[in-house]
Structure formats: structure tokens, C-alpha cells
PDB file of C-alpha atoms in Angstrom:
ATOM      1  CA  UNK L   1      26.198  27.508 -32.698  1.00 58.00           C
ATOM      2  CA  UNK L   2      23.872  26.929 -29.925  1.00 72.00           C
ATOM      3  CA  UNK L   3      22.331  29.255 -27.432  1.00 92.00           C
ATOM      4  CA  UNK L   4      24.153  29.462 -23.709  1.00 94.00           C
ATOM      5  CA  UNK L   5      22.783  30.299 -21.165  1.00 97.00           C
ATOM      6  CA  UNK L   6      24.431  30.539 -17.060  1.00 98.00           C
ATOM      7  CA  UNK L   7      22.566  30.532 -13.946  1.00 98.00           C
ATOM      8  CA  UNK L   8      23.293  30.859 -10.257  1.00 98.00           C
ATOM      9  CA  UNK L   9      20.807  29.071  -8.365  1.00 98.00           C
ATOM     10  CA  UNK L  10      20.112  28.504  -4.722  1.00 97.00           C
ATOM     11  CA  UNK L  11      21.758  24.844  -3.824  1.00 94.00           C
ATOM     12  CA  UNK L  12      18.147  23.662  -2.563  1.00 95.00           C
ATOM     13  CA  UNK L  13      16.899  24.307  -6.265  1.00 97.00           C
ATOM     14  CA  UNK L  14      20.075  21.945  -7.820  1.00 95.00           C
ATOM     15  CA  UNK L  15      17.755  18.418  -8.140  1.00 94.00           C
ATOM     16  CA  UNK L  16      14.859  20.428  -9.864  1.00 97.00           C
ATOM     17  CA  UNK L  17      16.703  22.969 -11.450  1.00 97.00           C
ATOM     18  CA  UNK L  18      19.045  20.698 -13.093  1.00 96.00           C
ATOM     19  CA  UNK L  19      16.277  18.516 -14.276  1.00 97.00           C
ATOM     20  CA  UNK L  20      13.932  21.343 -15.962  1.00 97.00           C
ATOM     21  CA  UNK L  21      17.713  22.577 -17.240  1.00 97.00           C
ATOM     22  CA  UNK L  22      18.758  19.254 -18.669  1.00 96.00           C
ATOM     23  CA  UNK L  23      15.142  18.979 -20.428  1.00 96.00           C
ATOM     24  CA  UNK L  24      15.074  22.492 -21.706  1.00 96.00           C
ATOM     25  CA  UNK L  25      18.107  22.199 -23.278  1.00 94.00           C
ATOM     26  CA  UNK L  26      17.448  19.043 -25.117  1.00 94.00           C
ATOM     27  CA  UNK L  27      13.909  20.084 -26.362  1.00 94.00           C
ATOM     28  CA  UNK L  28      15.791  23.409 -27.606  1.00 92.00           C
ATOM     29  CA  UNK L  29      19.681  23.180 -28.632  1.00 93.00           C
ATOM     30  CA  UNK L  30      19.940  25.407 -25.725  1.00 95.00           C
ATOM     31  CA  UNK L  31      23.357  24.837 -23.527  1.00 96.00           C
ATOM     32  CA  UNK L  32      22.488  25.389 -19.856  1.00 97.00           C
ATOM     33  CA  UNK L  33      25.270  26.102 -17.613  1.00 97.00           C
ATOM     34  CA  UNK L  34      24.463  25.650 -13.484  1.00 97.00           C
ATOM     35  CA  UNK L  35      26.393  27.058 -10.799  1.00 96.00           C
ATOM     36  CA  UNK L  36      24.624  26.137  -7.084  1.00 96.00           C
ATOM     37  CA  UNK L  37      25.187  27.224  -4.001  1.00 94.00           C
ATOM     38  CA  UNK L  38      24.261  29.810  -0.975  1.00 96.00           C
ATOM     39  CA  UNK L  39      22.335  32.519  -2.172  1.00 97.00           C
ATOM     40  CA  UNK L  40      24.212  34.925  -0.257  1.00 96.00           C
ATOM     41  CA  UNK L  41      27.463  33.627  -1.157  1.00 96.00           C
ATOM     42  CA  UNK L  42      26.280  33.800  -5.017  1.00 97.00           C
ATOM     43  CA  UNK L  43      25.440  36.858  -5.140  1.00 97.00           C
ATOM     44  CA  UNK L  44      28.696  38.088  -3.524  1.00 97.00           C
ATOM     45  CA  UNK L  45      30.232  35.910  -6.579  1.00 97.00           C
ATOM     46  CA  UNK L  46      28.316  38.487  -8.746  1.00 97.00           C
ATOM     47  CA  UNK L  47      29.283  41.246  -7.327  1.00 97.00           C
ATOM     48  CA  UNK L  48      33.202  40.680  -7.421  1.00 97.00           C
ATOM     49  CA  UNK L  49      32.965  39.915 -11.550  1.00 96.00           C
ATOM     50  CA  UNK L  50      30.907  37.034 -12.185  1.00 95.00           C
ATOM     51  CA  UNK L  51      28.353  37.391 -14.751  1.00 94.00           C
ATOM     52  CA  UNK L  52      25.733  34.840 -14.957  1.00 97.00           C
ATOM     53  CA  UNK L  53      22.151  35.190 -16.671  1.00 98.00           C
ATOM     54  CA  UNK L  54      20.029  34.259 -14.159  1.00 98.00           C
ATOM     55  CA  UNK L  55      20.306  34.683 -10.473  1.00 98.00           C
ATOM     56  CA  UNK L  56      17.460  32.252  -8.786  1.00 98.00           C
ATOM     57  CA  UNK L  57      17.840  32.483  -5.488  1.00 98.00           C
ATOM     58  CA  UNK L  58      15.996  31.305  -2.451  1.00 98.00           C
ATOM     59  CA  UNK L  59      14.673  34.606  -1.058  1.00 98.00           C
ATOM     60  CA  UNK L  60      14.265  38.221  -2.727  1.00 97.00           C
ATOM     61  CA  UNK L  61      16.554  39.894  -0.591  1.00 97.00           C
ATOM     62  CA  UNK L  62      19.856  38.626  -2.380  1.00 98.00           C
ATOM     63  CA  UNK L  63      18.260  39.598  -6.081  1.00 98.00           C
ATOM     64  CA  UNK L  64      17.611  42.851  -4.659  1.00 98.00           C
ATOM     65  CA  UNK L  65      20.494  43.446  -3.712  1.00 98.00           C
ATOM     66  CA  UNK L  66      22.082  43.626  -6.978  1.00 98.00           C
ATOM     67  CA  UNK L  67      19.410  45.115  -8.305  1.00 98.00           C
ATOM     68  CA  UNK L  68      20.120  48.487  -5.841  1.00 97.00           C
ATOM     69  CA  UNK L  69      23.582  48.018  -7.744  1.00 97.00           C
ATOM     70  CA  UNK L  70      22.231  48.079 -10.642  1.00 97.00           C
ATOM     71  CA  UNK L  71      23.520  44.541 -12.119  1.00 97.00           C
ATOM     72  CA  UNK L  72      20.270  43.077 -12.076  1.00 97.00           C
ATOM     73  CA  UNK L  73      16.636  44.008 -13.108  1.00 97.00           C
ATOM     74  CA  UNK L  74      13.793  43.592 -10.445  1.00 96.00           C
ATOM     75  CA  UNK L  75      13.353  39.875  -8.993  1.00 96.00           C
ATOM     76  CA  UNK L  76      10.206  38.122  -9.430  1.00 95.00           C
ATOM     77  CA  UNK L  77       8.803  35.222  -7.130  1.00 96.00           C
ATOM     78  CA  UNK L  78       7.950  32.768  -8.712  1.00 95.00           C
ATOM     79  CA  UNK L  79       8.320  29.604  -5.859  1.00 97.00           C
ATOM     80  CA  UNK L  80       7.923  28.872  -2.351  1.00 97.00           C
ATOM     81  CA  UNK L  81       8.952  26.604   0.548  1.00 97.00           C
ATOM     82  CA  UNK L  82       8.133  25.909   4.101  1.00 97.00           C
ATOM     83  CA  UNK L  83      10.961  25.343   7.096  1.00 98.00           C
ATOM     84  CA  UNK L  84      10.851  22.171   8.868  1.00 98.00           C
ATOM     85  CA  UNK L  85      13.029  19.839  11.650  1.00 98.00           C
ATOM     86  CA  UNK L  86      14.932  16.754  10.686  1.00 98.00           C
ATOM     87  CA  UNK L  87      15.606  15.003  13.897  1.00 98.00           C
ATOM     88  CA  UNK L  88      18.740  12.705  13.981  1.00 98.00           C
ATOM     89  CA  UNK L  89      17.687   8.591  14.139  1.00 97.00           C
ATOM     90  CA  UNK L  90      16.223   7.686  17.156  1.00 96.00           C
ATOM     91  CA  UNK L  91      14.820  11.320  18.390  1.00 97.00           C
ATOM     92  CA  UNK L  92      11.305  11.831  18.714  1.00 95.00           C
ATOM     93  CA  UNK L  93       9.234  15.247  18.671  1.00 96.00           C
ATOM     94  CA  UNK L  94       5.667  16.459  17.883  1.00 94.00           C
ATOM     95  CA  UNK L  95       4.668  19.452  16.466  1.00 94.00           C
ATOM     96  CA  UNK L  96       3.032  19.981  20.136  1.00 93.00           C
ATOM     97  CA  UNK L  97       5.939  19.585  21.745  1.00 93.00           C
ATOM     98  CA  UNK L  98       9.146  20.619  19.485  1.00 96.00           C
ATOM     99  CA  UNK L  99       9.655  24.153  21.399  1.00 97.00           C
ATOM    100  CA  UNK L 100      10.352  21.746  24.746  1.00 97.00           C
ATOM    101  CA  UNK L 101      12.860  19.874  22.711  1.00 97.00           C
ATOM    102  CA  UNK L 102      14.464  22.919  21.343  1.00 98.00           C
ATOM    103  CA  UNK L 103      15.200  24.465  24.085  1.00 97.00           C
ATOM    104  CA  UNK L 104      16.149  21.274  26.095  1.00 97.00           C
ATOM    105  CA  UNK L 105      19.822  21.642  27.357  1.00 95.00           C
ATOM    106  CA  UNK L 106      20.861  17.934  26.317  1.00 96.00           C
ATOM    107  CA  UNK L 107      19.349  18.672  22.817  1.00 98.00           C
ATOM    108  CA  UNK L 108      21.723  20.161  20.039  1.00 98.00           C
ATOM    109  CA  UNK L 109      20.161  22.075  16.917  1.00 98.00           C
ATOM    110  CA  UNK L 110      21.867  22.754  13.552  1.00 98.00           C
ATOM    111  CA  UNK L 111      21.068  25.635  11.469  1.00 98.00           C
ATOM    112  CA  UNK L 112      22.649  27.067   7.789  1.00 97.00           C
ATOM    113  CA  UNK L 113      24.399  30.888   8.536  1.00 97.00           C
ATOM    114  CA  UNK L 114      22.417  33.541   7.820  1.00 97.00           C
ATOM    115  CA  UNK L 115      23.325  36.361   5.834  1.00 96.00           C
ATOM    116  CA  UNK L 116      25.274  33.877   3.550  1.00 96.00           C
ATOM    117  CA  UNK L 117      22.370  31.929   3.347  1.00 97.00           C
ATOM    118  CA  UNK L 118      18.853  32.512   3.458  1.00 98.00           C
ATOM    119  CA  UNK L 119      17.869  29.135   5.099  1.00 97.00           C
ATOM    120  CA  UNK L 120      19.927  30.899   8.317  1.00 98.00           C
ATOM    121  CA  UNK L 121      18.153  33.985   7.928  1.00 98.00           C
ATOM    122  CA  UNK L 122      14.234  31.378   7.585  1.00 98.00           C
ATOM    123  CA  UNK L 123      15.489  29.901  11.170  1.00 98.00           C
ATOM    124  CA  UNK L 124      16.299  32.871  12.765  1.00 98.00           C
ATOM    125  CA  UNK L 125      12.731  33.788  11.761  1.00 98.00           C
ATOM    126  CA  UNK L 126      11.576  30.507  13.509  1.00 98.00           C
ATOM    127  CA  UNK L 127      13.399  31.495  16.239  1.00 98.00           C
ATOM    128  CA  UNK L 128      11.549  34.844  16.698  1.00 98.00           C
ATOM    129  CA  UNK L 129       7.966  33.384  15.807  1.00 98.00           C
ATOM    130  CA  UNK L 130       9.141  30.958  18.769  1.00 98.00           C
ATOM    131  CA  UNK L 131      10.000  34.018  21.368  1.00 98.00           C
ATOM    132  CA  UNK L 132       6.674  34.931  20.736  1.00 97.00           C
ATOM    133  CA  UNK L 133       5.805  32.025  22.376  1.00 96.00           C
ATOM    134  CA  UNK L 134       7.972  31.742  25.123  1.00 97.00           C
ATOM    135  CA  UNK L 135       9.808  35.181  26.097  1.00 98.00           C
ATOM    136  CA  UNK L 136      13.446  34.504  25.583  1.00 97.00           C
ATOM    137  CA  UNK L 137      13.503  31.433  23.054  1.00 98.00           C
ATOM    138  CA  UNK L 138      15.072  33.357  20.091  1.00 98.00           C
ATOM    139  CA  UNK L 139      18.146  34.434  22.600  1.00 97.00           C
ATOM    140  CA  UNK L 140      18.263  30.715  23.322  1.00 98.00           C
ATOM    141  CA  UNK L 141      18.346  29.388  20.393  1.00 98.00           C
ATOM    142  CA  UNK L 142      19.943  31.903  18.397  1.00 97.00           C
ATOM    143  CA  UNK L 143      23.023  31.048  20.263  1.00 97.00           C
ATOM    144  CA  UNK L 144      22.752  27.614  20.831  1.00 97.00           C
ATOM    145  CA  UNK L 145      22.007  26.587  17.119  1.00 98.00           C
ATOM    146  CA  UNK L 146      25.501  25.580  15.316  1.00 97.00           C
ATOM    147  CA  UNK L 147      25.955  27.248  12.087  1.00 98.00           C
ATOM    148  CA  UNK L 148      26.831  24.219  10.125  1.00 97.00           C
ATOM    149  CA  UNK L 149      26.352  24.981   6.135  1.00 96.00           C
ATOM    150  CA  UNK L 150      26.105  27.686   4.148  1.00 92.00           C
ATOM    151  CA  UNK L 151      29.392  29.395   4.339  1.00 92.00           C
ATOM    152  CA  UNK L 152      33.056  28.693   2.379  1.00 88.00           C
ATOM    153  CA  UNK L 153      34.602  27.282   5.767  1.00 89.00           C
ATOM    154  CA  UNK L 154      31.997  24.405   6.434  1.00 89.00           C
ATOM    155  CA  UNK L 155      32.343  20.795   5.217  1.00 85.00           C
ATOM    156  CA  UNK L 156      31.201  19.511   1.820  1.00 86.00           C
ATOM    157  CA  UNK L 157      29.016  16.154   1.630  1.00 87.00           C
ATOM    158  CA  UNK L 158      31.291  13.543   0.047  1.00 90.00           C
ATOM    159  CA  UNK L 159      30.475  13.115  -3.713  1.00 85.00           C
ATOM    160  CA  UNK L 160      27.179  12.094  -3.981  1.00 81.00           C
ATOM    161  CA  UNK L 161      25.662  12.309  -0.682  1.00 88.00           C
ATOM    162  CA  UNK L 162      22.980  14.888   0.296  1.00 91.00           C
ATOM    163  CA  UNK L 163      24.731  17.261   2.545  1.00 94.00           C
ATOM    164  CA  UNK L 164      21.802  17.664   5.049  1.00 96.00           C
ATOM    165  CA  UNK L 165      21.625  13.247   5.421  1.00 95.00           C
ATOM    166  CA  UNK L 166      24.998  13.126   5.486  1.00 96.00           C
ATOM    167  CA  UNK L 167      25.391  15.484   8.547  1.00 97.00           C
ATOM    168  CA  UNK L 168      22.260  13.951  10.211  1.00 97.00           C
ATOM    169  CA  UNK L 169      23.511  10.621  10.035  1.00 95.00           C
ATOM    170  CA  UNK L 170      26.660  11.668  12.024  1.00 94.00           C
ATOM    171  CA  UNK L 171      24.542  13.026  13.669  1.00 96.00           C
ATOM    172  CA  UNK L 172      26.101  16.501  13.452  1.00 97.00           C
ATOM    173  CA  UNK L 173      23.109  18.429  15.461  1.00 98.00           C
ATOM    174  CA  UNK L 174      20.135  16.315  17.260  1.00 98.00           C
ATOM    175  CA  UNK L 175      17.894  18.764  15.130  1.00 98.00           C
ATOM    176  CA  UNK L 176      18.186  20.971  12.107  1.00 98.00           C
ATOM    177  CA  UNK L 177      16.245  23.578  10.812  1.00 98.00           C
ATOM    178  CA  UNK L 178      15.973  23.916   7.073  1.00 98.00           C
ATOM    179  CA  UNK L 179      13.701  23.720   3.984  1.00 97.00           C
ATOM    180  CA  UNK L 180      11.237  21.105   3.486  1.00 97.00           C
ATOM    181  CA  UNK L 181      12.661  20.052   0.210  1.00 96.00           C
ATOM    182  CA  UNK L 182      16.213  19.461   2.078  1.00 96.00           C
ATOM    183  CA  UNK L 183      14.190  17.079   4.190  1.00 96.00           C
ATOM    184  CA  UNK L 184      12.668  15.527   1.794  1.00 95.00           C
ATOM    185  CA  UNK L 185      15.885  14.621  -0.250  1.00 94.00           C
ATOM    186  CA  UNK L 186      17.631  13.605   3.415  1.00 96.00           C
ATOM    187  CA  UNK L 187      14.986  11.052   4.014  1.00 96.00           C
ATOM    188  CA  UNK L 188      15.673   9.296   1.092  1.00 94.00           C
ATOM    189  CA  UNK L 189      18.726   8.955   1.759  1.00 94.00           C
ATOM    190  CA  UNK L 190      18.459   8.297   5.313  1.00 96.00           C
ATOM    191  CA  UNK L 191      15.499   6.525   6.568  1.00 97.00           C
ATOM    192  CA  UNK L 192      16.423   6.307  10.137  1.00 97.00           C
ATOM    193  CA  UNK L 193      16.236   9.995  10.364  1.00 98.00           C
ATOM    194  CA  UNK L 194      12.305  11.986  10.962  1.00 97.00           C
ATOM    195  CA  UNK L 195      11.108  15.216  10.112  1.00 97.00           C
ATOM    196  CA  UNK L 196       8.649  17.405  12.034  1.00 97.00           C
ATOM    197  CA  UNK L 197       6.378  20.062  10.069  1.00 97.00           C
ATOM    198  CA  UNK L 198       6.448  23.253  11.794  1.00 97.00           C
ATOM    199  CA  UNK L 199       2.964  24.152  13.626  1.00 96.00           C
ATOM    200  CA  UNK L 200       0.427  26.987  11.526  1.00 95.00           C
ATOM    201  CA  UNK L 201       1.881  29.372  14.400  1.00 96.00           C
ATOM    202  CA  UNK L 202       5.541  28.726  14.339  1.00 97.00           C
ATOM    203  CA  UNK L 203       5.328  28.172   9.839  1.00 97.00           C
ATOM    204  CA  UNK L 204       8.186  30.226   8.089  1.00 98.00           C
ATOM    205  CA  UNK L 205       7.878  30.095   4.430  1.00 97.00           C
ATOM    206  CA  UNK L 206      10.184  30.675   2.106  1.00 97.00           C
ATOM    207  CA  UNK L 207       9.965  32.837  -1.133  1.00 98.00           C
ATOM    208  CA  UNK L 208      12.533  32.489  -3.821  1.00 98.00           C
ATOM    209  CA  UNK L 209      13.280  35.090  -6.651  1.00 97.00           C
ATOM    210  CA  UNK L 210      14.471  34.767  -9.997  1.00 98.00           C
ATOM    211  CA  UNK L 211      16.172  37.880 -11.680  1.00 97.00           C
ATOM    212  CA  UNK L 212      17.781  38.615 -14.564  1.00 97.00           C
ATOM    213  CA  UNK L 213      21.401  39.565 -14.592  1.00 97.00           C
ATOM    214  CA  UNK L 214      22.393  42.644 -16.680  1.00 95.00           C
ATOM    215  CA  UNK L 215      23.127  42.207 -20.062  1.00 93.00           C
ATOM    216  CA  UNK L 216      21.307  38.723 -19.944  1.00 95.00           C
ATOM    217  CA  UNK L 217      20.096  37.844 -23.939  1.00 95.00           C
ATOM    218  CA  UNK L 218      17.255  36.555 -25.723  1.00 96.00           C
ATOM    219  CA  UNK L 219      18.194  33.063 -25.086  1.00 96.00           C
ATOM    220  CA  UNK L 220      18.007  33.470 -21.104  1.00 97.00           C
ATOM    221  CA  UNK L 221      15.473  35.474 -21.323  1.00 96.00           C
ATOM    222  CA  UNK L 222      13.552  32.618 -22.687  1.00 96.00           C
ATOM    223  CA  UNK L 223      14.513  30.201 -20.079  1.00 97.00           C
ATOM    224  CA  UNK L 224      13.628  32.204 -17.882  1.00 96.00           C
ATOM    225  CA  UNK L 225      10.250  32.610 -19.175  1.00 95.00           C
ATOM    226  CA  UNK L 226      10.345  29.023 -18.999  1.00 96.00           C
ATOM    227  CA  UNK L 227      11.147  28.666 -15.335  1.00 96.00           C
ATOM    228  CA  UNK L 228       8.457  31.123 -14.822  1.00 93.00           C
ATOM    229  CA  UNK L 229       6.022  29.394 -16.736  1.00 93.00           C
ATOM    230  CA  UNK L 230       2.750  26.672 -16.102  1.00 91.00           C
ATOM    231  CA  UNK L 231       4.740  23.734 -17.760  1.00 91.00           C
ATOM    232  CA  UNK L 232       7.026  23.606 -15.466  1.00 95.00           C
ATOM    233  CA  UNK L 233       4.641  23.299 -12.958  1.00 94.00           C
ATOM    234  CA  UNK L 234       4.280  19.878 -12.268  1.00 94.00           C
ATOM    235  CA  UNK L 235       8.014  18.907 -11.661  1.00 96.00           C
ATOM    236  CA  UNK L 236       8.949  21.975  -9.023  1.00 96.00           C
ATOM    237  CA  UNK L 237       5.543  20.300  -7.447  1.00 95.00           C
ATOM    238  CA  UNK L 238       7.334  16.457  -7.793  1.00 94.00           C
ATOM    239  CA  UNK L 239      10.552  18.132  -6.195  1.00 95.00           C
ATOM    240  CA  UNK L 240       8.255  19.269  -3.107  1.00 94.00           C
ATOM    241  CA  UNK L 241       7.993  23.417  -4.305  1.00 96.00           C
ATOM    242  CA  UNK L 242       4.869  25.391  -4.515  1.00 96.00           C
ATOM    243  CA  UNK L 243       5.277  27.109  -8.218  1.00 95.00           C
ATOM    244  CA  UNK L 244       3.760  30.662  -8.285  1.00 93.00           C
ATOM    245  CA  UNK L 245       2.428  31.009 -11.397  1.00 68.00           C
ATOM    246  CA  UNK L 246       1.159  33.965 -13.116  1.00 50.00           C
ATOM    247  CA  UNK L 247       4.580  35.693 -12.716  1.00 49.00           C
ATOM    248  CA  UNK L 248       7.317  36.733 -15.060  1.00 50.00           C
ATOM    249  CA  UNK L 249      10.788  38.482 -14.627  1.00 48.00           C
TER     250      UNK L 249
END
């Protein structure tokens, strides 16, 4: 009987993930089940009774979490991100001049919802590197972004559509804030659409922890080993992560 192996992942990690997954479990009679979603909402999954192996979530603050509650052992970092802006078709903003378009009254911003998910939690950090700025942005902002994903009562992306094209193409928001990789993956999908990197003093990056859940065996253990390790490398790189090697959980 082959090895099994479940893992809750952050949704921005289900391309790569699934790929390295898929591979892995090939090369190794290994049979990889995936569960993706909103880190926060995951690990509230955990806590009411689900029991995965692996908990790779897009900050260390979730993992850590259940490790205080003892269903997890220590997270370990082992990739990063960076926050960006996809503007809807048509809209045009520099790095120079994207806290003018912000904070522009005709100009509508989506963000994820913090707390249930740690892209939410990135922007509000945007927010605040942006008060720094300009006295009074993060109150601004904060209120005037629309929390449109990462909670159970927003809208799904019809079956296979990218949720962050699909709502720019609407366009849902003028501008969202979320991960570069989200970007990425919306741009393929939507041409029309830009991006804008954040500026070095308004970057947010983003840090994403892999634990193991109590109880987890050999078999995940391995895997996770895996995800952790130099091979891998190259295709969290293709997918648009920074891998951060030299780290094991």
C-alpha cells in the first residue's frame, strides 16, 4: 500500500504546490492529498478536527498558532513573496505615483481580509508603510479597500479561471493589492490588465511557513523534507517564489 500524505496549503502555493506534489508522488509511490485555501481559514479547519500533515501556509503567524496549541511543531520558512498592484485594463500608475492613485476618491482598491488571510494582513502592512508617507493614508485606505477574497462568504472564480483575473476583468476594484505570484498568474490570463511593483520604501514581503501537524509520519515527514529542500528550487523560482534554502521543519 502506498504512502499518504495530506497538506493544507496557502491557495497562492496551489499551481506550484500541486506540481512539486504531482512529481513527488510519481517519482515515489507516494499519494499526495492537497487541500488550498486561506491560511487563516485553514488553520481554523485544523483546529475544529481536521488533521492534515502539513500545514504550508503563507505567513508564520497561522503555523504558530497551532503550535501554542500544541497541534503542530515549530514552523519553518522556507519561501518568500513580495506584494504588488494589478490595475484593472485601461488604468495607468507608476511606482512614483501609485500613493496619488490610491488615495484618489474616483479610484476603488481591492484587498483579501485579513485575519482570514494573510494577503489582508501584507496590505494592511502596505497601508501603514504608506501612512508613513503621508499622515493619514492607512485610515484611508484601510477603509476604503473592499475586502473581496479570502473569507467563506466571497465569490469563487468559475471553474478554471484565476480568481484574482477573473475579478479584475469585471473589474471588481480599479486596483488590488496582493502577492506577486497572484499577479503573475492574472496576467496570463488577462493581458489587458497591468501590474505595478511596489517602491523599495513601500515593499511588503511575504514569508510563508511550513509546519508539521501532530502525529504527521515518516512519509510526510519526507515530503516535507522535500519541499524544504535545493531540488525543488528551481520550480518555486519558475512559479515566481524566492525558495529559502538551508531550512528544515
Amino acid at each position: 500500500m502506498s504512502a499518504r500524505v495530506s497538506i493544507h496549503a496557502a491557495g497562492s502555493l496551489k499551481a506550484v504546490v500541486g506540481e512539486i506534489a504531482h512529481a513527488y508522488g510519481a517519482a515515489n509511490g507516494t499519494q499526495i492529498t492537497t487541500r488550498f485555501g486561506a491560511s487563516g481559514l485553514l488553520r481554523q479547519r485544523i483546529e475544529a478536527g481536521q488533521r492534515p500533515d502539513l500545514f504550508f501556509s503563507a505567513d508564520l503567524h497561522h503555523p504558530r498558532q497551532l503550535q501554542e496549541a500544541g497541534l503542530a511543531g515549530p514552523p519553518h520558512a522556507i519561501l518568500s513573496n513580495t506584494l504588488c498592484l494589478i490595475l484593472r485594463a485601461g488604468l495607468k500608475v507608476e511606482p512614483d505615483t501609485l500613493l496619488d492613485a490610491l488615495l484618489a476618491r474616483d479610484v476603488t482598491i481591492g484587498m483579501s481580509t485579513p485575519g482570514d488571510d494573510p494577503s489582508g494582513d501584507y496590505a494592511l502592512e502596505f497601508f501603514r508603510r504608506c501612512d508613513a508617507l503621508r499622515p493619514g493614508s492607512f485610515d484611508s485606505l484601510s477603509v476604503k479597500a473592499r475586502r473581496l477574497t479570502g473569507s467563506v462568504d466571497k465569490p469563487k472564480a468559475p471553474g478554471g479561471r484565476n480568481l484574482y483575473g477573473w475579478l479584475m476583468a469585471k473589474p471588481a476594484a480599479d486596483i488590488f493589492v496582493t502577492y506577486r505570484t497572484n499577479a503573475t498568474i492574472a496576467l496570463q490570463e488577462e493581458p489587458s490588465l497591468g501590474v505595478v511593483d511596489l517602491p523599495e520604501n513601500l515593499a511588503v514581503g511575504a514569508t510563508y511557513g511550513l509546519a508539521l501537524l501532530d502525529g504527521a509520519g515518516d512519509a510526510a515527514k519526507r515530503f516535507a523534507d522535500h519541499l524544504s529542500s535545493d531540488s525543488v528550487g528551481d520550480i518555486f523560482a519558475r512559479h515566481g517564489f524566492t525558495h529559502l534554502t538551508g531550512t528544515r521543519p
